[in-house]
C-alpha cells in the first residue's frame, strides 16, 4: 500500500549524486539567476537551454526524484511491447552538467519576494523562474480505486507503479469485459486511454481470446477524439473491430472484490451503470500541482497562469511556465513541451535584453494514436483544433511508418535531443524530415 499511496501524486523525475553536476541540501539561503522547478521533460529541457544562455553556475533545478521517465512509452509498456526499464534513466544522466541540483520537493512559491521554499527548509531566491512541475494524478478521487489497485485485474498506464499491472491483467485475461476509462478532468496525453484499448484488442485477437471478450471504452468526453479529422478515422477503427464506445461515462467507483466498475452518466447526473470486468484500465482524474494551485501564480482553476503565446506569466513578468502545469488551452503532451521549449527560450532571451517577445506559440501538440502493434494515426494540431501536420501524406490514415516513429525514433530523439535542449520548436516532427524520415 505504501507504493500505491504515492499514486496520489504524479510521478516526477529526479536525480542521484553525480560528479557531473552539483547537488545540495543545505539549509542556507541560496540565490540563482534562473531557477527551474521540476525535472521532467519541460524542466530538463529548459535547464539545458538556460545553461547555454546564462552559464551552468547561474541555473538550478529543484527536483526530488531519483529517476527520469519517458512517459509516452508507457502505452507500449502496458501492452507488453516495451519494457518498463526502457522508459527510465537516472536523472543524473540527463541533468545538464554543472547545473545546480536541489534534491528536494517544492513546498511553497512566493513570487512577490522571488523566493521558493523546499520541504527541507531551504529558501532559494531567483531573478527568473521557470515552473515545470507537471500535474498530479488523483487515483484517490475514485472510490475504492487505491485499494483496488492491489488486485491483479486492474492497471493504469499513467504511473510507474501500475503500468506493468496493465500488461499482467491483459496477459491473464480469459473471457468477459475489458473496460477502459477516461476521466472527467484535464489529462496528459488525452489519446492514451484509448490507445491501450486498441492494443488490448489487438493482443486478444493475436492470442485467440477476442471472441470471448467485450472491449469497452467509457469516456467522460462527448466525442471519441477532439479533432474531427482524426476522430472520423478512429470511429472507423472502432466499427471495424467491433469495439464498444460509451460517451459521457465517468468512472466514480471500483469494487475490486466484485470486479465491478461504476460509471456515472454525465448527461443524466445521478444515473449510474455498473460494468463487470475481467480487466480494467483506469486513466485517473488529474489536476494542477498543489504547490502551484496554492500560490499566487495560479489561475482560478489552479493551473499556472501564463500568456498562451509567449509562456510568460500574466502577472509576474520574471516567471515563465512550460508543459502540463500550465493553463495553455492545448492537450498536455511531450510534443507540446518540445514545441513550447523553443518559444519559451526565445521569450526569455528577449526579456533578458529588455525586449518584447517576438515568437508566438500556436498551440502545437501531437498525439501518435497507436491503433495496433504496428500502426499509428499521427494527430498534429493547434490551438484552434486545426490539423498542423508535418508529413506530405494523410496522417489520419493508420500507418506502419508512424508506429516505428512512435516506438523507436521518438524515444531516441527525446533522450538525445529534447532533453539536451537541441530539439524542439513548432512542429518538432519536422526534424525527422531533415533526417530523411518521410
Short mmCIF file of C-alpha atoms in Angstrom, two decimals:
data_model
loop_
_atom_site.label_atom_id
_atom_site.label_comp_id
_atom_site.label_asym_id
_atom_site.label_seq_id
_atom_site.Cartn_x
_atom_site.Cartn_y
_atom_site.Cartn_z
CA UNK A 1 0.00 0.00 0.00
CA UNK A 2 2.90 2.34 0.60
CA UNK A 3 3.74 2.34 -3.09
CA UNK A 4 0.14 2.82 -4.11
CA UNK A 5 -0.32 5.73 -1.74
CA UNK A 6 2.30 7.54 -3.79
CA UNK A 7 -0.10 7.38 -6.74
CA UNK A 8 -1.92 10.38 -5.35
CA UNK A 9 0.81 12.46 -6.91
CA UNK A 10 2.08 12.39 -10.46
CA UNK A 11 5.42 10.57 -10.58
CA UNK A 12 8.10 13.16 -11.10
CA UNK A 13 11.63 12.71 -12.20
CA UNK A 14 14.75 13.12 -10.18
CA UNK A 15 18.47 12.68 -9.77
CA UNK A 16 21.22 10.97 -7.87
CA UNK A 17 24.54 12.48 -6.85
CA UNK A 18 26.97 12.76 -9.75
CA UNK A 19 30.34 14.36 -10.30
CA UNK A 20 28.94 15.87 -13.49
CA UNK A 21 26.84 18.42 -11.63
CA UNK A 22 26.41 19.72 -8.14
CA UNK A 23 23.73 18.92 -5.60
CA UNK A 24 22.66 20.47 -2.34
CA UNK A 25 20.50 20.00 0.71
CA UNK A 26 21.98 22.92 2.57
CA UNK A 27 19.59 24.91 4.73
CA UNK A 28 21.35 28.19 3.99
CA UNK A 29 19.66 30.62 1.65
CA UNK A 30 20.63 30.19 -1.98
CA UNK A 31 20.27 32.51 -4.98
CA UNK A 32 20.25 31.82 -8.72
CA UNK A 33 19.68 33.89 -11.78
CA UNK A 34 17.44 31.15 -13.21
CA UNK A 35 15.58 28.68 -11.04
CA UNK A 36 13.75 25.78 -12.69
CA UNK A 37 11.08 23.94 -10.70
CA UNK A 38 10.69 20.35 -11.84
CA UNK A 39 12.99 17.82 -13.51
CA UNK A 40 10.58 16.31 -16.00
CA UNK A 41 10.69 16.83 -19.75
CA UNK A 42 9.96 20.57 -19.58
CA UNK A 43 12.30 21.23 -16.65
CA UNK A 44 15.30 19.34 -18.01
CA UNK A 45 14.83 20.77 -21.50
CA UNK A 46 14.69 24.35 -20.24
CA UNK A 47 17.57 23.90 -17.82
CA UNK A 48 19.73 22.73 -20.73
CA UNK A 49 18.69 25.75 -22.77
CA UNK A 50 19.20 28.14 -19.84
CA UNK A 51 22.66 26.72 -19.20
CA UNK A 52 23.67 27.70 -22.72
CA UNK A 53 22.06 31.10 -22.33
CA UNK A 54 23.31 32.03 -18.84
CA UNK A 55 26.04 29.59 -17.86
CA UNK A 56 25.64 26.49 -15.68
CA UNK A 57 26.61 28.30 -12.47
CA UNK A 58 23.58 30.56 -12.81
CA UNK A 59 20.99 27.78 -13.18
CA UNK A 60 19.46 25.48 -10.55
CA UNK A 61 16.82 22.74 -10.79
CA UNK A 62 14.62 21.68 -7.88
CA UNK A 63 13.66 18.01 -8.26
CA UNK A 64 13.35 15.29 -5.60
CA UNK A 65 13.17 12.07 -7.57
CA UNK A 66 15.85 9.52 -8.38
CA UNK A 67 14.68 8.63 -11.89
CA UNK A 68 13.55 10.39 -15.03
CA UNK A 69 10.91 8.62 -17.14
CA UNK A 70 9.94 8.91 -20.77
CA UNK A 71 6.25 8.51 -20.05
CA UNK A 72 4.89 8.39 -23.63
CA UNK A 73 6.35 4.89 -23.99
CA UNK A 74 4.23 3.59 -21.09
CA UNK A 75 1.39 2.94 -23.55
CA UNK A 76 3.58 0.28 -25.15
CA UNK A 77 4.85 -0.98 -21.78
CA UNK A 78 1.27 -1.59 -20.68
CA UNK A 79 0.72 -3.66 -23.83
CA UNK A 80 3.92 -5.67 -23.47
CA UNK A 81 5.62 -4.10 -26.49
CA UNK A 82 8.33 -2.32 -24.47
CA UNK A 83 9.96 -2.97 -21.10
CA UNK A 84 9.42 -0.63 -18.18
CA UNK A 85 13.20 -0.46 -17.76
CA UNK A 86 13.50 1.13 -21.21
CA UNK A 87 11.37 4.06 -20.06
CA UNK A 88 13.62 5.32 -17.27
CA UNK A 89 17.12 6.60 -16.66
CA UNK A 90 18.77 8.15 -13.61
CA UNK A 91 18.18 11.86 -13.82
CA UNK A 92 21.89 12.30 -13.17
CA UNK A 93 22.36 11.12 -16.73
CA UNK A 94 20.03 13.78 -18.19
CA UNK A 95 20.70 16.70 -15.86
CA UNK A 96 22.82 19.30 -17.71
CA UNK A 97 26.43 19.10 -16.44
CA UNK A 98 27.32 21.85 -13.99
CA UNK A 99 23.74 22.90 -13.29
CA UNK A 100 22.93 23.01 -9.57
CA UNK A 101 20.57 20.28 -8.45
CA UNK A 102 18.49 20.78 -5.34
CA UNK A 103 17.17 17.37 -4.37
CA UNK A 104 14.04 18.50 -2.55
CA UNK A 105 10.35 18.98 -3.13
CA UNK A 106 8.99 22.46 -3.72
CA UNK A 107 6.92 23.40 -0.70
CA UNK A 108 5.97 26.99 -1.44
CA UNK A 109 6.38 29.57 -4.22
CA UNK A 110 6.44 33.26 -3.24
CA UNK A 111 6.59 35.29 -6.46
CA UNK A 112 6.15 38.59 -4.58
CA UNK A 113 9.51 38.03 -2.87
CA UNK A 114 11.08 36.00 -5.70
CA UNK A 115 11.66 33.05 -3.40
CA UNK A 116 10.89 29.34 -3.27
CA UNK A 117 10.89 27.22 -0.12
CA UNK A 118 11.60 23.50 -0.24
CA UNK A 119 10.42 20.75 2.09
CA UNK A 120 13.74 20.63 3.92
CA UNK A 121 13.52 24.30 4.87
CA UNK A 122 15.82 25.70 2.19
CA UNK A 123 14.87 29.11 0.86
CA UNK A 124 16.00 29.84 -2.68
CA UNK A 125 15.76 33.26 -4.27
CA UNK A 126 15.77 33.87 -8.00
CA UNK A 127 15.82 36.54 -10.66
CA UNK A 128 13.86 34.42 -13.12
CA UNK A 129 11.69 31.36 -12.53
CA UNK A 130 10.59 28.58 -14.89
CA UNK A 131 7.78 26.44 -13.48
CA UNK A 132 7.70 22.93 -14.95
CA UNK A 133 6.08 20.96 -12.14
CA UNK A 134 3.73 18.87 -14.25
CA UNK A 135 0.34 17.80 -12.94
CA UNK A 136 -0.86 15.45 -10.23
CA UNK A 137 -2.71 12.15 -10.53
CA UNK A 138 -5.66 11.62 -8.22
CA UNK A 139 -6.37 7.90 -8.01
CA UNK A 140 -7.87 8.58 -4.60
CA UNK A 141 -10.75 10.56 -6.13
CA UNK A 142 -12.27 7.32 -7.44
CA UNK A 143 -13.90 5.42 -4.60
CA UNK A 144 -12.26 2.07 -3.98
CA UNK A 145 -9.51 2.54 -6.56
CA UNK A 146 -6.38 2.95 -4.38
CA UNK A 147 -7.04 -0.33 -2.61
CA UNK A 148 -8.43 -1.80 -5.82
CA UNK A 149 -5.05 -1.42 -7.47
CA UNK A 150 -3.81 -4.14 -5.13
CA UNK A 151 -5.97 -6.55 -7.13
CA UNK A 152 -4.49 -8.24 -10.20
CA UNK A 153 -7.14 -7.34 -12.79
CA UNK A 154 -6.68 -3.54 -12.62
CA UNK A 155 -3.90 -1.47 -14.19
CA UNK A 156 -3.07 2.07 -15.22
CA UNK A 157 -0.53 3.21 -17.78
CA UNK A 158 -0.25 6.61 -16.08
CA UNK A 159 2.00 5.54 -13.22
CA UNK A 160 5.31 3.72 -12.96
CA UNK A 161 3.82 1.78 -10.02
CA UNK A 162 0.90 0.43 -12.06
CA UNK A 163 1.86 0.30 -15.75
CA UNK A 164 3.13 -3.29 -15.54
CA UNK A 165 -0.14 -4.28 -13.84
CA UNK A 166 -1.90 -3.40 -17.11
CA UNK A 167 0.22 -5.91 -19.02
CA UNK A 168 -0.31 -8.61 -16.39
CA UNK A 169 -4.08 -8.08 -16.44
CA UNK A 170 -4.06 -8.30 -20.23
CA UNK A 171 -1.98 -11.47 -20.26
CA UNK A 172 -4.24 -13.10 -17.67
CA UNK A 173 -7.48 -12.17 -19.44
CA UNK A 174 -9.72 -15.18 -20.03
CA UNK A 175 -13.19 -14.00 -21.02
CA UNK A 176 -15.60 -11.19 -20.25
CA UNK A 177 -15.36 -7.41 -20.34
CA UNK A 178 -12.15 -5.45 -20.86
CA UNK A 179 -13.08 -1.93 -19.69
CA UNK A 180 -11.11 1.27 -20.31
CA UNK A 181 -11.88 4.66 -18.76
CA UNK A 182 -11.26 8.36 -19.47
CA UNK A 183 -11.74 10.79 -16.53
CA UNK A 184 -13.83 13.94 -16.27
CA UNK A 185 -10.79 16.20 -15.84
CA UNK A 186 -7.97 17.59 -17.96
CA UNK A 187 -5.47 14.82 -18.70
CA UNK A 188 -1.98 14.46 -20.09
CA UNK A 189 -1.87 12.71 -23.46
CA UNK A 190 -5.64 12.51 -23.98
CA UNK A 191 -5.18 9.76 -26.56
CA UNK A 192 -3.52 7.36 -24.13
CA UNK A 193 -6.69 5.94 -22.52
CA UNK A 194 -7.94 4.69 -25.90
CA UNK A 195 -4.53 3.64 -27.23
CA UNK A 196 -4.35 0.84 -24.67
CA UNK A 197 -7.86 -0.19 -25.67
CA UNK A 198 -6.79 -0.68 -29.30
CA UNK A 199 -3.63 -2.51 -28.25
CA UNK A 200 -5.56 -4.77 -25.89
CA UNK A 201 -8.00 -5.62 -28.67
CA UNK A 202 -5.05 -6.47 -30.94
CA UNK A 203 -3.48 -8.66 -28.25
CA UNK A 204 -6.71 -10.54 -27.61
CA UNK A 205 -7.08 -11.19 -31.33
CA UNK A 206 -3.49 -12.39 -31.57
CA UNK A 207 -3.96 -14.81 -28.65
CA UNK A 208 -7.33 -16.15 -29.83
CA UNK A 209 -9.32 -14.64 -26.94
CA UNK A 210 -11.17 -11.87 -28.76
CA UNK A 211 -14.28 -13.95 -29.47
CA UNK A 212 -14.87 -14.26 -25.72
CA UNK A 213 -14.15 -10.60 -24.98
CA UNK A 214 -16.16 -7.40 -24.97
CA UNK A 215 -13.84 -4.41 -25.37
CA UNK A 216 -15.48 -1.36 -23.84
CA UNK A 217 -14.23 2.26 -23.81
CA UNK A 218 -16.11 4.52 -21.41
CA UNK A 219 -15.12 8.16 -21.80
CA UNK A 220 -16.36 11.24 -20.00
CA UNK A 221 -15.96 13.22 -23.22
CA UNK A 222 -18.81 13.87 -25.68
CA UNK A 223 -16.50 12.83 -28.55
CA UNK A 224 -14.08 9.99 -29.26
CA UNK A 225 -11.28 12.47 -30.03
CA UNK A 226 -11.31 16.26 -30.07
CA UNK A 227 -10.17 16.80 -33.66
CA UNK A 228 -12.76 15.66 -36.20
CA UNK A 229 -10.33 14.59 -38.92
CA UNK A 230 -8.72 12.04 -36.62
CA UNK A 231 -11.92 11.18 -34.77
CA UNK A 232 -13.53 10.11 -38.05
CA UNK A 233 -10.68 7.68 -38.68
CA UNK A 234 -10.84 6.36 -35.12
CA UNK A 235 -14.58 5.72 -35.40
CA UNK A 236 -13.83 3.60 -38.48
CA UNK A 237 -11.36 1.57 -36.42
CA UNK A 238 -13.94 1.19 -33.65
CA UNK A 239 -16.62 -0.07 -36.02
CA UNK A 240 -14.30 -2.36 -37.98
CA UNK A 241 -13.03 -4.05 -34.83
CA UNK A 242 -16.37 -4.20 -33.01
CA UNK A 243 -15.33 -2.04 -30.07
CA UNK A 244 -17.96 -0.56 -27.75
CA UNK A 245 -17.66 3.16 -27.04
CA UNK A 246 -19.84 4.88 -24.44
CA UNK A 247 -19.57 8.67 -24.41
CA UNK A 248 -20.18 10.81 -21.31
CA UNK A 249 -19.50 7.92 -18.92
CA UNK A 250 -17.27 8.80 -15.96
CA UNK A 251 -15.72 6.23 -13.59
CA UNK A 252 -16.69 7.05 -9.99
CA UNK A 253 -16.17 3.78 -8.09
CA UNK A 254 -14.29 0.50 -8.32
CA UNK A 255 -15.49 -2.61 -6.43
CA UNK A 256 -12.44 -4.78 -6.93
CA UNK A 257 -13.71 -7.65 -4.78
CA UNK A 258 -16.71 -7.99 -7.09
CA UNK A 259 -14.85 -6.99 -10.27
CA UNK A 260 -17.28 -4.14 -10.85
CA UNK A 261 -16.72 -0.59 -12.11
CA UNK A 262 -19.38 2.06 -11.53
CA UNK A 263 -19.80 4.82 -14.10
CA UNK A 264 -21.92 7.95 -13.88
CA UNK A 265 -23.85 9.17 -16.92
CA UNK A 266 -22.72 12.80 -17.14
CA UNK A 267 -25.72 13.70 -19.30
CA UNK A 268 -28.02 12.40 -16.57
CA UNK A 269 -26.39 13.34 -13.24
CA UNK A 270 -27.03 10.77 -10.54
CA UNK A 271 -27.68 7.96 -13.02
CA UNK A 272 -25.09 5.21 -12.76
CA UNK A 273 -24.30 1.96 -14.53
CA UNK A 274 -22.30 -0.97 -13.22
CA UNK A 275 -19.89 -2.77 -15.57
CA UNK A 276 -18.47 -6.13 -14.63
CA UNK A 277 -14.90 -6.56 -15.79
CA UNK A 278 -12.26 -9.21 -16.33
CA UNK A 279 -9.75 -6.42 -16.96
CA UNK A 280 -9.96 -2.73 -16.05
CA UNK A 281 -7.63 0.03 -17.22
CA UNK A 282 -8.04 3.33 -15.38
CA UNK A 283 -6.96 6.76 -16.53
CA UNK A 284 -7.18 8.61 -13.20
CA UNK A 285 -8.56 12.08 -12.56
CA UNK A 286 -5.81 14.69 -12.86
CA UNK A 287 -5.34 18.21 -11.59
CA UNK A 288 -2.86 21.03 -11.08
CA UNK A 289 0.18 20.61 -8.86
CA UNK A 290 -0.91 21.56 -5.35
CA UNK A 291 2.06 23.90 -4.87
CA UNK A 292 1.03 25.85 -7.98
CA UNK A 293 -2.64 25.74 -7.05
CA UNK A 294 -1.88 27.21 -3.63
CA UNK A 295 0.27 30.05 -4.95
CA UNK A 296 -0.41 33.49 -6.46
CA UNK A 297 0.80 32.04 -9.76
CA UNK A 298 -2.40 30.03 -10.31
CA UNK A 299 -5.47 31.00 -12.29
CA UNK A 300 -8.95 30.46 -10.89
CA UNK A 301 -8.81 26.74 -11.69
CA UNK A 302 -5.39 26.16 -10.14
CA UNK A 303 -3.20 25.95 -13.25
CA UNK A 304 -0.15 28.17 -13.85
CA UNK A 305 -1.46 31.36 -15.45
CA UNK A 306 0.69 32.11 -18.50
CA UNK A 307 0.31 34.01 -21.73
CA UNK A 308 -0.68 31.40 -24.29
CA UNK A 309 1.60 32.86 -26.98
CA UNK A 310 4.79 33.74 -25.06
CA UNK A 311 4.52 31.40 -22.00
CA UNK A 312 5.33 34.36 -19.74
CA UNK A 313 3.26 34.64 -16.56
CA UNK A 314 0.33 37.01 -16.89
CA UNK A 315 1.06 38.81 -13.60
CA UNK A 316 4.73 38.21 -12.77
CA UNK A 317 6.96 39.08 -15.75
CA UNK A 318 10.01 37.21 -14.40
CA UNK A 319 8.06 33.93 -14.15
CA UNK A 320 7.51 31.50 -17.03
CA UNK A 321 5.82 28.15 -17.47
CA UNK A 322 6.03 25.08 -19.67
CA UNK A 323 4.21 21.79 -20.01
CA UNK A 324 1.46 20.10 -18.05
CA UNK A 325 1.36 22.59 -15.14
CA UNK A 326 0.22 25.48 -17.33
CA UNK A 327 -3.26 26.65 -18.32
CA UNK A 328 -2.37 26.62 -22.02
CA UNK A 329 -5.54 25.58 -23.90
CA UNK A 330 -3.91 22.71 -25.75
CA UNK A 331 -3.57 18.99 -24.90
CA UNK A 332 -0.76 18.20 -22.48
CA UNK A 333 1.82 16.11 -24.36
CA UNK A 334 5.59 15.72 -24.68
CA UNK A 335 5.32 17.01 -28.24
CA UNK A 336 3.71 20.18 -26.89
CA UNK A 337 6.66 20.58 -24.50
CA UNK A 338 9.06 20.25 -27.43
CA UNK A 339 7.24 22.99 -29.32
CA UNK A 340 6.91 25.21 -26.25
CA UNK A 341 10.59 24.92 -25.29
CA UNK A 342 11.85 26.77 -28.36
CA UNK A 343 9.26 29.53 -27.95
CA UNK A 344 10.00 29.91 -24.25
CA UNK A 345 13.73 30.00 -24.92
CA UNK A 346 13.16 32.85 -27.36
CA UNK A 347 10.83 34.67 -24.94
CA UNK A 348 13.36 34.55 -22.11
CA UNK A 349 16.21 35.68 -24.36
CA UNK A 350 14.16 38.74 -25.33
CA UNK A 351 13.14 39.52 -21.74
CA UNK A 352 16.80 39.41 -20.65
CA UNK A 353 17.52 42.10 -23.26
CA UNK A 354 14.51 44.18 -22.15
CA UNK A 355 12.91 43.49 -25.50
CA UNK A 356 9.40 42.36 -26.36
CA UNK A 357 8.93 38.65 -27.14
CA UNK A 358 8.53 38.20 -30.87
CA UNK A 359 7.77 34.49 -31.30
CA UNK A 360 4.29 33.10 -30.65
CA UNK A 361 3.29 29.60 -29.64
CA UNK A 362 0.39 28.45 -31.81
CA UNK A 363 -0.70 25.63 -29.50
CA UNK A 364 1.03 22.91 -31.50
CA UNK A 365 0.62 19.49 -29.95
CA UNK A 366 0.72 15.95 -31.20
CA UNK A 367 -0.74 12.59 -30.27
CA UNK A 368 0.51 9.44 -32.00
CA UNK A 369 -2.68 7.39 -31.73
CA UNK A 370 -1.49 3.78 -31.51
CA UNK A 371 -4.17 1.55 -33.02
CA UNK A 372 -2.28 -1.77 -33.04
CA UNK A 373 1.18 -3.26 -32.53
CA UNK A 374 2.27 -1.88 -35.89
CA UNK A 375 0.02 1.06 -36.79
CA UNK A 376 -0.38 4.67 -35.65
CA UNK A 377 -2.55 7.62 -36.67
CA UNK A 378 -0.36 10.71 -36.14
CA UNK A 379 -2.55 13.58 -34.95
CA UNK A 380 -0.96 17.05 -35.00
CA UNK A 381 -2.95 20.24 -34.45
CA UNK A 382 -3.00 23.76 -32.99
CA UNK A 383 -4.99 25.85 -30.51
CA UNK A 384 -7.89 26.10 -32.95
CA UNK A 385 -8.11 22.35 -33.43
CA UNK A 386 -6.84 22.67 -36.97
CA UNK A 387 -4.52 19.92 -38.23
CA UNK A 388 -0.92 21.15 -38.29
CA UNK A 389 0.70 18.21 -39.99
CA UNK A 390 4.35 17.52 -40.72
CA UNK A 391 4.31 14.94 -43.47
CA UNK A 392 3.02 15.23 -47.08
CA UNK A 393 0.60 12.34 -46.57
CA UNK A 394 -2.81 11.81 -44.98
CA UNK A 395 -1.83 11.44 -41.33
CA UNK A 396 -5.36 10.36 -40.39
CA UNK A 397 -4.61 7.01 -42.01
CA UNK A 398 -3.15 4.15 -39.95
CA UNK A 399 0.49 3.68 -40.93
CA UNK A 400 3.33 1.31 -40.03
CA UNK A 401 5.90 4.05 -40.54
CA UNK A 402 4.27 6.18 -37.86
CA UNK A 403 4.31 3.28 -35.42
CA UNK A 404 8.06 2.90 -35.98
CA UNK A 405 8.49 6.60 -35.32
CA UNK A 406 6.46 6.38 -32.10
CA UNK A 407 8.11 3.22 -30.79
CA UNK A 408 11.71 3.60 -31.90
CA UNK A 409 12.61 7.02 -33.30
CA UNK A 410 10.93 9.37 -30.84
CA UNK A 411 12.46 7.84 -27.68
CA UNK A 412 15.94 8.30 -29.18
CA UNK A 413 15.22 11.92 -30.07
CA UNK A 414 13.80 12.51 -26.60
CA UNK A 415 16.86 11.27 -24.71
CA UNK A 416 19.48 12.64 -27.07
CA UNK A 417 17.75 15.72 -28.46
CA UNK A 418 14.92 17.25 -26.46
CA UNK A 419 16.43 16.77 -23.00
CA UNK A 420 19.65 18.37 -24.18
CA UNK A 421 17.77 21.37 -25.49
CA UNK A 422 18.79 20.50 -29.04
CA UNK A 423 15.42 19.54 -30.49
CA UNK A 424 12.10 21.30 -30.40
CA UNK A 425 10.20 24.16 -31.87
CA UNK A 426 6.87 24.34 -33.67
CA UNK A 427 6.13 21.01 -35.32
CA UNK A 428 9.03 19.06 -33.79
CA UNK A 429 8.37 16.09 -36.08
CA UNK A 430 9.68 18.25 -38.91
CA UNK A 431 13.15 17.48 -37.63
CA UNK A 432 12.56 13.99 -38.96
CA UNK A 433 12.10 15.36 -42.45
CA UNK A 434 15.60 16.77 -42.28
CA UNK A 435 16.77 13.28 -41.37
CA UNK A 436 15.09 11.91 -44.47
CA UNK A 437 12.45 10.02 -42.50
CA UNK A 438 9.39 10.61 -44.65
#
